[in-house]
Coordinates of C-alpha atoms in Angstrom, one line a residue:
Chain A
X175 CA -67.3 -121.4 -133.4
X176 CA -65.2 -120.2 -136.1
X177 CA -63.7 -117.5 -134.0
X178 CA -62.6 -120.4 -131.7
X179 CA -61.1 -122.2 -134.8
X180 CA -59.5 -118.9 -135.3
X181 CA -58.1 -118.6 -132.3
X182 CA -57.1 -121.9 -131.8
X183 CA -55.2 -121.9 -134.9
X184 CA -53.4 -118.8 -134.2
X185 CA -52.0 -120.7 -130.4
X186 CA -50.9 -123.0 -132.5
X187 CA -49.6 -121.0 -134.9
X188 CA -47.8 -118.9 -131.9
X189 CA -46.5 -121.9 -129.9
X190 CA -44.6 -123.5 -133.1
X191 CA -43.3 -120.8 -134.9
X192 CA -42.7 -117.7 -132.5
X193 CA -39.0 -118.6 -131.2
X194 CA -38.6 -119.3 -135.2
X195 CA -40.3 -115.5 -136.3
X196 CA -38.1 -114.2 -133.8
X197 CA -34.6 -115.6 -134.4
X198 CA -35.8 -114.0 -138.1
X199 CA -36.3 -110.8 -137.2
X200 CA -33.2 -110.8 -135.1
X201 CA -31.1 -111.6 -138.2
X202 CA -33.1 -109.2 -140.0
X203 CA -32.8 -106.3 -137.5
X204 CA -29.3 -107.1 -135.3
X205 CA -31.2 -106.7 -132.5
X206 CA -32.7 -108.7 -129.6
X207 CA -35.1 -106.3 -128.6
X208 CA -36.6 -104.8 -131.2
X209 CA -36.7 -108.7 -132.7
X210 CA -38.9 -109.1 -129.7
X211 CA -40.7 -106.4 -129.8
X212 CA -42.1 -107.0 -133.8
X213 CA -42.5 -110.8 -133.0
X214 CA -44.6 -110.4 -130.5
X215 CA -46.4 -107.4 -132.4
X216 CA -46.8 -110.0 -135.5
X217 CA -48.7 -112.1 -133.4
X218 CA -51.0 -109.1 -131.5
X219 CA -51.9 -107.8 -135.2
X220 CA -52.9 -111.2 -136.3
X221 CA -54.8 -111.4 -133.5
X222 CA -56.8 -108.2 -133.8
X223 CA -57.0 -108.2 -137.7
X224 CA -60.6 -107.8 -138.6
X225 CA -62.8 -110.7 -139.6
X226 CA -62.4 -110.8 -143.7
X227 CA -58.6 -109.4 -143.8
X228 CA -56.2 -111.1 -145.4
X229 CA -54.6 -111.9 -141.9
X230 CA -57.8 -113.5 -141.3
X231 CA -57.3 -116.3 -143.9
X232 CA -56.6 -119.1 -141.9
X233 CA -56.3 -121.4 -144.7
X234 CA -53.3 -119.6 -146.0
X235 CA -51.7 -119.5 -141.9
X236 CA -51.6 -123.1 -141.6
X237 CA -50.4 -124.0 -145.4
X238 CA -47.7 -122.0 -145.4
X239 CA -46.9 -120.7 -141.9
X240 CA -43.8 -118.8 -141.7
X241 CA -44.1 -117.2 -145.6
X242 CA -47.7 -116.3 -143.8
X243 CA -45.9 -114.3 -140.6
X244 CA -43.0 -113.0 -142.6
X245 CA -45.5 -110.9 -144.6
X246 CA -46.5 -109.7 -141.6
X247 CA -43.9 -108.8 -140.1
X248 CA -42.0 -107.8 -143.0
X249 CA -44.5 -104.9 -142.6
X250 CA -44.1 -103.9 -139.1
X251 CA -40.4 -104.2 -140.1
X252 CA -41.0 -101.4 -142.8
X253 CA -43.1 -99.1 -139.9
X254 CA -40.2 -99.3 -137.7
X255 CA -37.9 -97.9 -139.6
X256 CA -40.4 -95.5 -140.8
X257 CA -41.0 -94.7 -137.3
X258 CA -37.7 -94.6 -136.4
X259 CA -36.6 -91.9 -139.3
X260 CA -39.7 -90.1 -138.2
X261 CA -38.9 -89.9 -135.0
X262 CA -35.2 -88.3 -136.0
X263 CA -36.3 -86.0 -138.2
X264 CA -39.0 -84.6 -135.3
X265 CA -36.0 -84.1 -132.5
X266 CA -34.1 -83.0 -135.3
X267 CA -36.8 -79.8 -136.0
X268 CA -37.2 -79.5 -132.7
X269 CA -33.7 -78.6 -131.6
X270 CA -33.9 -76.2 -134.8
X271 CA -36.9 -74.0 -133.5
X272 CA -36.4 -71.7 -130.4
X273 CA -36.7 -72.5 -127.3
X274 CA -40.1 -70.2 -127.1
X275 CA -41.5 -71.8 -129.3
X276 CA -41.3 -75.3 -128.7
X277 CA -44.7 -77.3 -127.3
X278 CA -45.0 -78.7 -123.9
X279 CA -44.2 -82.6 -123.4
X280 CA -47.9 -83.5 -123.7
X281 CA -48.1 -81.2 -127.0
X282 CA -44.8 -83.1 -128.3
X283 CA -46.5 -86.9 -127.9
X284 CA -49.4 -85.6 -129.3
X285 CA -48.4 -83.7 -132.6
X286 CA -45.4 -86.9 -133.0
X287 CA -48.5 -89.3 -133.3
X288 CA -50.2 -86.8 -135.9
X289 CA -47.3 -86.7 -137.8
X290 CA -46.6 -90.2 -137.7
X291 CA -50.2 -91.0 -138.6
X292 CA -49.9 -88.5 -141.9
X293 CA -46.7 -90.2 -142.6
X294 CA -48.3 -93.5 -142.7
X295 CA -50.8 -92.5 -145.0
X296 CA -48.2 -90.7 -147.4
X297 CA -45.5 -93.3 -147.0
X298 CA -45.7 -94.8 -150.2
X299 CA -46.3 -92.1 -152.6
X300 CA -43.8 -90.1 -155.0
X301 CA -41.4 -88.0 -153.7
X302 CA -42.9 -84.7 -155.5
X303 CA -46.2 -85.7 -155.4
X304 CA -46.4 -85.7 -151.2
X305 CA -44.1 -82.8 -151.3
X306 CA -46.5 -80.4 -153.7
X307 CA -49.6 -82.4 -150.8
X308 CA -46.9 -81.0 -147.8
X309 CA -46.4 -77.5 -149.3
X310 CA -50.1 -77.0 -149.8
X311 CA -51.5 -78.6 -146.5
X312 CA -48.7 -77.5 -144.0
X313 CA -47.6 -74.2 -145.8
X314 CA -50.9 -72.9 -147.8
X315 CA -48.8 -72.5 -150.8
X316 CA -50.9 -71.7 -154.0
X317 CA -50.7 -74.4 -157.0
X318 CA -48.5 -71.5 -158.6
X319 CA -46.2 -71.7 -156.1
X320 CA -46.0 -74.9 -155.6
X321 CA -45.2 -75.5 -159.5
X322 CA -42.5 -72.7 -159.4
X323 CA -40.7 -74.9 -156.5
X324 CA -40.6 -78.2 -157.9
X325 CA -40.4 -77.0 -161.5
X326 CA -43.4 -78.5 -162.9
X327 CA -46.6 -77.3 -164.7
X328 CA -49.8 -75.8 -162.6
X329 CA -51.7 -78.6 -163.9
X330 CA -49.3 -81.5 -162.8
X331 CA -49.5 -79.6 -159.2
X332 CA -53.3 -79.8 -159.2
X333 CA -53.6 -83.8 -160.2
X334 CA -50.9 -84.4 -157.8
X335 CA -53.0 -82.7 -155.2
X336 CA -55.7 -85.4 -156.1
X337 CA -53.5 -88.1 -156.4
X338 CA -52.5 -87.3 -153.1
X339 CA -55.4 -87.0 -151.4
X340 CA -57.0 -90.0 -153.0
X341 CA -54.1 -92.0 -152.0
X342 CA -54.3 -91.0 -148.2
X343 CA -58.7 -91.4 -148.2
X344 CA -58.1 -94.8 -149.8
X345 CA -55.9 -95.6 -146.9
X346 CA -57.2 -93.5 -144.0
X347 CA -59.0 -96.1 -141.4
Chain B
X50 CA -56.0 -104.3 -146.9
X51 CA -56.0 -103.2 -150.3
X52 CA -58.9 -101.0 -151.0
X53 CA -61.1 -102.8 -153.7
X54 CA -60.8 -100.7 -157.3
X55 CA -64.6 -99.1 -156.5
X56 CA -62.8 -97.8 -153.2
X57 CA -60.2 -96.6 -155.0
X58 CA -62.7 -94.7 -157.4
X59 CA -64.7 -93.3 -154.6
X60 CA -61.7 -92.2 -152.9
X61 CA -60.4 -90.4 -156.3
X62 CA -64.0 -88.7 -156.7
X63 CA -63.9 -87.5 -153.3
X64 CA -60.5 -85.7 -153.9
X65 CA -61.5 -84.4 -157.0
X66 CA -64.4 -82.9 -155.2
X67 CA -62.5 -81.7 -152.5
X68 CA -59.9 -79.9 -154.5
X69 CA -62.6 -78.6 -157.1
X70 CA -65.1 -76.9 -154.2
X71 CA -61.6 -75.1 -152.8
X72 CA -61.3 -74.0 -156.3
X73 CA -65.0 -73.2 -157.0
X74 CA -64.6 -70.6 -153.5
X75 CA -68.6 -70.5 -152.3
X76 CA -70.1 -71.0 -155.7
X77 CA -73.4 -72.4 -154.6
X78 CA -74.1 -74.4 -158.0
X79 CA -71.0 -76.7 -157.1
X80 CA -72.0 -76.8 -153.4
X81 CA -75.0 -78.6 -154.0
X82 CA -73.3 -81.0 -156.6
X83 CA -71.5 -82.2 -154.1
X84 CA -73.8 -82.3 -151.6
X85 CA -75.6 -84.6 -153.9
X86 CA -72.6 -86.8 -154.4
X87 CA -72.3 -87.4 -150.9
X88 CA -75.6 -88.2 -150.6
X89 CA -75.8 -90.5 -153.6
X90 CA -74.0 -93.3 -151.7
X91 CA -73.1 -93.0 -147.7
X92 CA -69.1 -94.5 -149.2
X93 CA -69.1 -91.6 -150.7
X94 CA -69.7 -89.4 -147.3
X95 CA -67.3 -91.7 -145.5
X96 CA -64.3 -90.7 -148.3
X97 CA -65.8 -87.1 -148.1
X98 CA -65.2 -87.1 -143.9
X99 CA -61.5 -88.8 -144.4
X100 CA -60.5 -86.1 -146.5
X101 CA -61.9 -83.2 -143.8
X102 CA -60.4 -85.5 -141.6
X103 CA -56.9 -85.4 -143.3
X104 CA -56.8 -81.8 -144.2
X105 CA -57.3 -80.9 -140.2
X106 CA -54.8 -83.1 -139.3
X107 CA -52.2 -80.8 -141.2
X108 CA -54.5 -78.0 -139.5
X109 CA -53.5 -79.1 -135.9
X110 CA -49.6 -79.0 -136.9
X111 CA -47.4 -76.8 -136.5
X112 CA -46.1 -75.8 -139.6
X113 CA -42.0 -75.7 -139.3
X114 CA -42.0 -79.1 -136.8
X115 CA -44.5 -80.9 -139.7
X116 CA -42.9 -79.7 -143.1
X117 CA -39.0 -81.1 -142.1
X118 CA -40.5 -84.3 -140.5
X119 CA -43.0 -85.4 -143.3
X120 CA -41.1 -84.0 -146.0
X121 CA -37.7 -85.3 -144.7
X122 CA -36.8 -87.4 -147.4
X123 CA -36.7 -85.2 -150.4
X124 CA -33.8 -84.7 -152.3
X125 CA -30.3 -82.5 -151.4
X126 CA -31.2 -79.1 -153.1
X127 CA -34.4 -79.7 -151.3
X128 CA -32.9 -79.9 -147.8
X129 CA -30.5 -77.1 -148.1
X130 CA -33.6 -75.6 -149.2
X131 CA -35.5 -76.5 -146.2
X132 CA -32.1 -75.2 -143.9
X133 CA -32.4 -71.8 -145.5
X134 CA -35.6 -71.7 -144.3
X135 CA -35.1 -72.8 -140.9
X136 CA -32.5 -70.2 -140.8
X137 CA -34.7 -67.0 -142.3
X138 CA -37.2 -67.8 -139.5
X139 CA -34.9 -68.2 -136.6
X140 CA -33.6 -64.5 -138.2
X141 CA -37.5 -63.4 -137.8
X142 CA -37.7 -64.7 -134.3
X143 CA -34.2 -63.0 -133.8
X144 CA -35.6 -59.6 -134.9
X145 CA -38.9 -60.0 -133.5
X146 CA -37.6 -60.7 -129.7
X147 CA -35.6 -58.0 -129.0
X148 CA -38.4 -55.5 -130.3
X149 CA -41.1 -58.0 -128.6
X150 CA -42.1 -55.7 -125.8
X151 CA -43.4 -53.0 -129.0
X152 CA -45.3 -55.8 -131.2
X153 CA -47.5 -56.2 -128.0
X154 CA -50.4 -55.7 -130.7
X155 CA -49.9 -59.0 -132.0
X156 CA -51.8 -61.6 -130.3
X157 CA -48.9 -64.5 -131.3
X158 CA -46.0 -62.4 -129.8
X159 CA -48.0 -61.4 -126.8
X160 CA -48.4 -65.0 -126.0
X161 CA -44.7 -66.6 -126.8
X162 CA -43.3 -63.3 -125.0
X163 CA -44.9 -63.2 -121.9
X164 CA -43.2 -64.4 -118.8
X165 CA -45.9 -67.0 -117.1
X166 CA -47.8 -68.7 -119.9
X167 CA -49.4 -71.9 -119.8
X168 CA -50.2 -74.9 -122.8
X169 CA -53.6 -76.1 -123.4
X170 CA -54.7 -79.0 -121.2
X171 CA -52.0 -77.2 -118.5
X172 CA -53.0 -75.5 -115.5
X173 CA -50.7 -74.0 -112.7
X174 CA -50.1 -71.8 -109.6
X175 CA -47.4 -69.4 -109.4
X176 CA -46.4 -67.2 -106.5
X177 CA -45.2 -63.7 -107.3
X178 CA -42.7 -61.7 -105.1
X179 CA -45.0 -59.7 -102.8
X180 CA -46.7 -63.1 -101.9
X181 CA -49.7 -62.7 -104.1
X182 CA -50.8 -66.1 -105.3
X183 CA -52.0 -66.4 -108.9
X184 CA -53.5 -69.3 -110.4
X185 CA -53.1 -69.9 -114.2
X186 CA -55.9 -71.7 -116.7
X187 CA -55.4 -73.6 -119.6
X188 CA -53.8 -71.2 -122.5
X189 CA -53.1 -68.1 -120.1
X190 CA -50.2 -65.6 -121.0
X191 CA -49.5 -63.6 -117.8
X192 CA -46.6 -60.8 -117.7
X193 CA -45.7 -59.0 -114.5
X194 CA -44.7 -55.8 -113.8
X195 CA -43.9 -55.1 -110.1
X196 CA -42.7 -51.0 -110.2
X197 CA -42.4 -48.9 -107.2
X198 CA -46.1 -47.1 -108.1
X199 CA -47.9 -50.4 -108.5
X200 CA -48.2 -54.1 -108.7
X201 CA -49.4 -54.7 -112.6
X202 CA -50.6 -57.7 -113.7
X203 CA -51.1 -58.1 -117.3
X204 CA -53.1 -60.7 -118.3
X205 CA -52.3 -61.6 -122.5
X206 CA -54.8 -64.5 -122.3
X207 CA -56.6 -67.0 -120.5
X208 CA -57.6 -67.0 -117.4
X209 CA -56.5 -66.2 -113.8
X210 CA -57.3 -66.7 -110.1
X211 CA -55.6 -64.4 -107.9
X212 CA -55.3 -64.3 -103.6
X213 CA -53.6 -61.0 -103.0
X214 CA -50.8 -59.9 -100.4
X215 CA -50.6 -57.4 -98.7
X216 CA -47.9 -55.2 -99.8
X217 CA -45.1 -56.4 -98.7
X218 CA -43.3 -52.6 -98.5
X219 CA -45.6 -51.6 -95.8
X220 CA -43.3 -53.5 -93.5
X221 CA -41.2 -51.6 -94.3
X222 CA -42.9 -48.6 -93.9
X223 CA -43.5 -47.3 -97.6
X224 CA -47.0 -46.7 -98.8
X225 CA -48.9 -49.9 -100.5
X226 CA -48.5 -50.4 -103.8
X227 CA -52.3 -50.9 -105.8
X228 CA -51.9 -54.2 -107.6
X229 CA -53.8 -54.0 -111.0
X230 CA -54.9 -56.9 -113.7
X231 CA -54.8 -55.3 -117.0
X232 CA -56.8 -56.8 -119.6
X233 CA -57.5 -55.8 -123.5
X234 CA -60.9 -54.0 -122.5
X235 CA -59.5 -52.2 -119.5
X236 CA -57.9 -52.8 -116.0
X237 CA -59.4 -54.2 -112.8
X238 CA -58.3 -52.8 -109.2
X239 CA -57.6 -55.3 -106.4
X240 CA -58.8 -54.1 -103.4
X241 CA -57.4 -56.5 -101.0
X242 CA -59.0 -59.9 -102.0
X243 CA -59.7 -62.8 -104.1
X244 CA -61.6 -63.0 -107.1
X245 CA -60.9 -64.2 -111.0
X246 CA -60.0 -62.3 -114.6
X247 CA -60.8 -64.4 -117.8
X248 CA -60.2 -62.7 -121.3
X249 CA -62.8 -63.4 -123.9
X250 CA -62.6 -62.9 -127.1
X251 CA -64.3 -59.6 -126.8
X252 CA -65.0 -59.1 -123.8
X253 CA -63.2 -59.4 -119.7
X254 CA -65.4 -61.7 -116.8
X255 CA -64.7 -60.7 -113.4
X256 CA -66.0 -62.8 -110.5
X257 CA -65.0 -61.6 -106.9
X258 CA -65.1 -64.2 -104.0
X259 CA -63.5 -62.2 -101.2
X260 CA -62.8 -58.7 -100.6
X261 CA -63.7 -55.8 -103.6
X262 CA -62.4 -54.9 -107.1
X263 CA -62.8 -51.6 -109.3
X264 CA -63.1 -52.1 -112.8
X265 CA -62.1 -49.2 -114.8
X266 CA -62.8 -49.9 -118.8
X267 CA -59.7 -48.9 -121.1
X268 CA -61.8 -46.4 -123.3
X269 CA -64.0 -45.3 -120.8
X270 CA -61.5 -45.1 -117.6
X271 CA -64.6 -42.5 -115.4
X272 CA -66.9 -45.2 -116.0
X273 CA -65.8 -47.0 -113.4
X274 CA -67.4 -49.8 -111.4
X275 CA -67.1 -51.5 -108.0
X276 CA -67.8 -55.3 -107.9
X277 CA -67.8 -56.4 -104.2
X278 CA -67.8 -60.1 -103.0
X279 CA -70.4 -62.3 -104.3
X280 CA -70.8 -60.2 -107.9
X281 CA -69.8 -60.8 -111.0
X282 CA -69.3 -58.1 -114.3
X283 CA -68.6 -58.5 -117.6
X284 CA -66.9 -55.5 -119.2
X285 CA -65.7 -54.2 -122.9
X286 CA -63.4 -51.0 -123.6
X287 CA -66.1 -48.6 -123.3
X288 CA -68.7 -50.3 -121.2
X289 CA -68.0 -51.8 -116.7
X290 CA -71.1 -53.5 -117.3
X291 CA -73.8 -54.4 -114.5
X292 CA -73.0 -56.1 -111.4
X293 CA -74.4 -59.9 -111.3
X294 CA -74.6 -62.6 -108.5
X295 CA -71.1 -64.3 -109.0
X296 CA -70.8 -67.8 -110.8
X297 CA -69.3 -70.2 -107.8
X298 CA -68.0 -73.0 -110.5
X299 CA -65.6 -70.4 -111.9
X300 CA -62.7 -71.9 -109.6
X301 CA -63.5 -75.2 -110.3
X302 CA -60.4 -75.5 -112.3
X303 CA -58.3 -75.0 -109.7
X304 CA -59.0 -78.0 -108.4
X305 CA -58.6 -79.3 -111.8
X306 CA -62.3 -80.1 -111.9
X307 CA -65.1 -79.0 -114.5
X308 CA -68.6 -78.9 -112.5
X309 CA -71.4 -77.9 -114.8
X310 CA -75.7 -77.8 -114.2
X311 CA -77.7 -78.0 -117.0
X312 CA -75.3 -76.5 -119.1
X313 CA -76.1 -76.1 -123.1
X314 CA -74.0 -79.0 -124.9
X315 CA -72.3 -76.6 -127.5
X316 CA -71.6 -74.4 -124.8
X317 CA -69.9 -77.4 -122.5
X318 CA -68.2 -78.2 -125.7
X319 CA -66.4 -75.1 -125.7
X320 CA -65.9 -74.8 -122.6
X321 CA -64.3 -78.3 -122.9
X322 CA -62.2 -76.9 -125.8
X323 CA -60.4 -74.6 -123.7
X324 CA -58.4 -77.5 -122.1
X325 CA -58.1 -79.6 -124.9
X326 CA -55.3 -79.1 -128.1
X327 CA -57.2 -78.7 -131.4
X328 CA -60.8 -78.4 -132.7
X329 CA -63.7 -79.8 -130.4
X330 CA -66.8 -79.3 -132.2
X331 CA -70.3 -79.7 -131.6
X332 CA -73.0 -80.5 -134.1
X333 CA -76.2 -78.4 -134.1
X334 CA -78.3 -81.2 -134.1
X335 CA -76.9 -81.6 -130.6
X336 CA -76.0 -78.5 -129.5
X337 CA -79.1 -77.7 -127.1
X338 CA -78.8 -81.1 -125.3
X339 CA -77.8 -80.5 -121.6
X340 CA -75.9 -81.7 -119.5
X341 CA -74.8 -81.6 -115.5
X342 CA -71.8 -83.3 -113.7
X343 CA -68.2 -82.9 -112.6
X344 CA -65.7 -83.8 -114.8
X345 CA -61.7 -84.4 -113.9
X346 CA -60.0 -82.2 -116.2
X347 CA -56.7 -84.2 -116.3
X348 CA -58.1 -86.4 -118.8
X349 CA -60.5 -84.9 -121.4
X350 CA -60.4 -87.9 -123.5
X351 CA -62.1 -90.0 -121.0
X352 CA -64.4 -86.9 -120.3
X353 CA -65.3 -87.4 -124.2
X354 CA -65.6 -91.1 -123.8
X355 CA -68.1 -90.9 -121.6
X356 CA -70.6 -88.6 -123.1
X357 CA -72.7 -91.1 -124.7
X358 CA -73.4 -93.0 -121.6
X359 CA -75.4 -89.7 -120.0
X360 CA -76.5 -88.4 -123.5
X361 CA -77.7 -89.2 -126.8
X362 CA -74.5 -88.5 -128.4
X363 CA -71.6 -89.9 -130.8
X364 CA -68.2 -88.5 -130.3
X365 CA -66.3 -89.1 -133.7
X366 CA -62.7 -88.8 -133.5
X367 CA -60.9 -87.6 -137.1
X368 CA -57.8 -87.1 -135.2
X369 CA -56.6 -86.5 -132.1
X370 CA -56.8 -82.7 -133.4
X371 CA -60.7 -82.8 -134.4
X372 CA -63.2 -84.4 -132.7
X373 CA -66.7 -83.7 -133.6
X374 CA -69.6 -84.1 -131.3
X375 CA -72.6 -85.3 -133.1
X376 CA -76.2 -87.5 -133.0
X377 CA -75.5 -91.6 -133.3
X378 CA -78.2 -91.6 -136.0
X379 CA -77.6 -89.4 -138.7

């Protein structure tokens, strides 16, 4: 029953404040489509948010309804343009390598959601911190290295490798 | 969505331990310490798994499309950093291509270099000049080299299916040229037919559906051997090997199929790998299950999928790059 509740709530929640979450995002964004797109999203992660999340707490949808999907969306907001950056940079590094050398179509979808999964997880760290992770996971660089590059001590490289990797396990799914 | 602060320390622990074992190299002391931490509490094995998981994520990557894309938001000196390095290896690659056709020794160049190559997961039939029809696997590297002696096929890796022609210059009243597959451990002589080259690691397969083929092993070129229709050999350098009765579900591919009978699971699982980008492992807990069936090769994720419906398996994804094959009750 309480998944009905649930689910009732959230029709409601949909049918009075979609058009509203919308026209939001659309000022927010400048664009129709992509306003749209991350209203409509709002709603689907609301609706698949496991039971216990803090989407989940319906007591918080129904007082305070649109603060409740701006959070949300908000969020989505924030991957899009992290998407969207990603997404540059990639096309950007692949005109840059040689033809030869570039991976097949099916390759390219593939190793973009890697990367966009990785850049998820490291989205919100310190700018030298995920670099000395980057230079040690992508390029094997040694701690010594690493420390010479970004001028800092040996021992700063090594806790920012476990910062680093603590931060991404904490987040991982 | 916020980890809970005894997340957060489990997740810390599990880094530490991940970076200190790296450290420690294969001192056994620290092995079992962390063993023991994993075992103490199964949150800890779930951190202990993300981080595996995480680190062959960036395994699966190549290394100059991942470093500028992740890493794209660091500071100026940084990127012109990042540009002088995109230049120095386009230099490399600039050096290395003209002189390709000497580095043949290295496996990386033979692969980019030669002229029919296909991706993992890709499979495709070419047709060569004379008419010869040549079918490539999943991760094959195929040069050709048609001279007026002979019709040379060299295969760099993979796997190939090949229908002969007759020579097409004995129209015009020249002698036939032989057409040849060259492999690491020798060469293999087409004598009008149809019949399939794979390169091992350390070893060439030959299976022969139509016709006859002489096998002549690069070390050993007076050992020669003739396989005839219906046979199958498996040669090194120095050694033809014995004629066998030949393996009919070695052209399954073709047909983009994958037919197996009572096949090993570890050994399904790599041959499953073959088509697949990144690390398909298989547990030894599971590794002597077996399993028959045809499977579509077009979509090995749905061939993974459905592995636990026929056995008692768990496929656990870490990433699209490394999915691990393993028992549902650990």
């Amino acid at each position: 029953m309480r998944n009905l509740t649930a689910e009732h709530s959230l029709a409601r929640l949909y049918t009075e404040h979609h058009r509203w979450l919308q026209g939001w995002l659309q000022r927010k964004l400048g664009h129709a489509g992509d306003a749209a797109d991350l209203a409509q999203d709002t709603f689907l992660r609301l609706l698949c948010a496991p039971e216990g999340s803090p989407e989940k707490q319906s007591a918080w949808q129904l007082r305070e309804p649109r603060a409740y999907l701006t959070v949300v969306a908000r969020r989505l907001m924030v991957n899009l343009h992290r998407r969207r950056s990603l997404e540059a940079a990639y096309l950007e590094a692949l005109a840059q390598v040689p033809q030869a050398f570039v991976p097949s179509t099916e390759q390219r979808v593939l190793v973009l959601e890697t990367l966009n999964e990785l850049d998820a997880l490291l989205d919100t760290l310190p700018a030298s911190v995920r670099s000395a992770f980057l230079l040690a996971q992508i390029e094997g660089l040694g701690y010594t290295e690493i420390a010479a590059r970004l001028k800092v001590s040996e021992r700063t490289v090594k806790r920012y490798m476990v910062q680093a990797m603590a931060h991404c396990i904490a987040l991982a799914p | 969505m916020t980890p809970t602060l005894s997340e957060q320390q489990i997740a810390l622990a599990a880094a530490e331990w991940y970076f200190r074992l790296r450290e420690a190299g294969a001192d056994p002391a620290e092995h079992a310490a962390c063993a023991a931490w994993r075992a103490a509490d199964p949150r800890h094995e779930v951190a202990w798994a993300k981080a595996e998981r995480i680190s062959g994520s960036f395994a699966g990557l190549p290394g100059e499309l991942a470093l500028p894309v992740l890493d794209r938001n660091r500071n100026r000196n940084d990127l012109d950093a990042q540009r002088r390095r995109a230049v120095k290896t386009l230099a490399t690659l600039l050096i290395v291509a003209p002189a390709g056709w000497l580095a043949w020794q290295s496996t990386p160049a033979r692969q980019v270099l030669a002229k029919h190559r296909t991706a993992t997961g890709e499979r495709r039939p070419i047709v060569l000049t004379d008419g010869t029809r040549v079918h490539l696997n999943t991760a094959t590297a195929l040069d050709v080299d048609y001279g007026s002696e002979q019709r040379l096929l060299r295969l760099r890796r993979g796997e190939i299916l090949i229908d002969t022609a007759p020579d097409s210059r004995l129209a015009d009243g020249l002698p036939a040229r032989p057409l040849l597959v060259e492999t690491v451990q020798g060469s293999v002589r087409a004598l009008g037919t149809r019949f399939i080259v794979r390169q091992h690691d350390n070893h060439t397969r030959v299976n022969v559906y139509t016709g006859a083929v002489e096998i002549r092993p690069a070390a050993a070129p007076d050992r020669s051997l003739r396989l005839n229709a219906g046979e199958q050999a498996r040669f090194t350098a120095i050694d033809p090997g014995q004629p066998a009765e030949a393996d009919p579900h070695t052209t399954d591919w073709t047909h983009g199929q994958l037919i197996v009978r009572d096949m090993r699971l570890a050994d399904f699982a790599k041959e499953l790998g073959r088509h697949r980008p990144g690390v398909l492992r298989c547990d030894p807990s599971v590794a002597d299950l077996r399993i028959s069936g045809a499977f579509q090769l077009h979509d090995t994720d749905a061939i993974l999928a459905s592995l636990p419906e026929a056995l008692p398996v768990k496929v656990v994804h870490r990433s699209r790059y490394w999915v691990t094959l393993t028992t549902p009750n650990p």
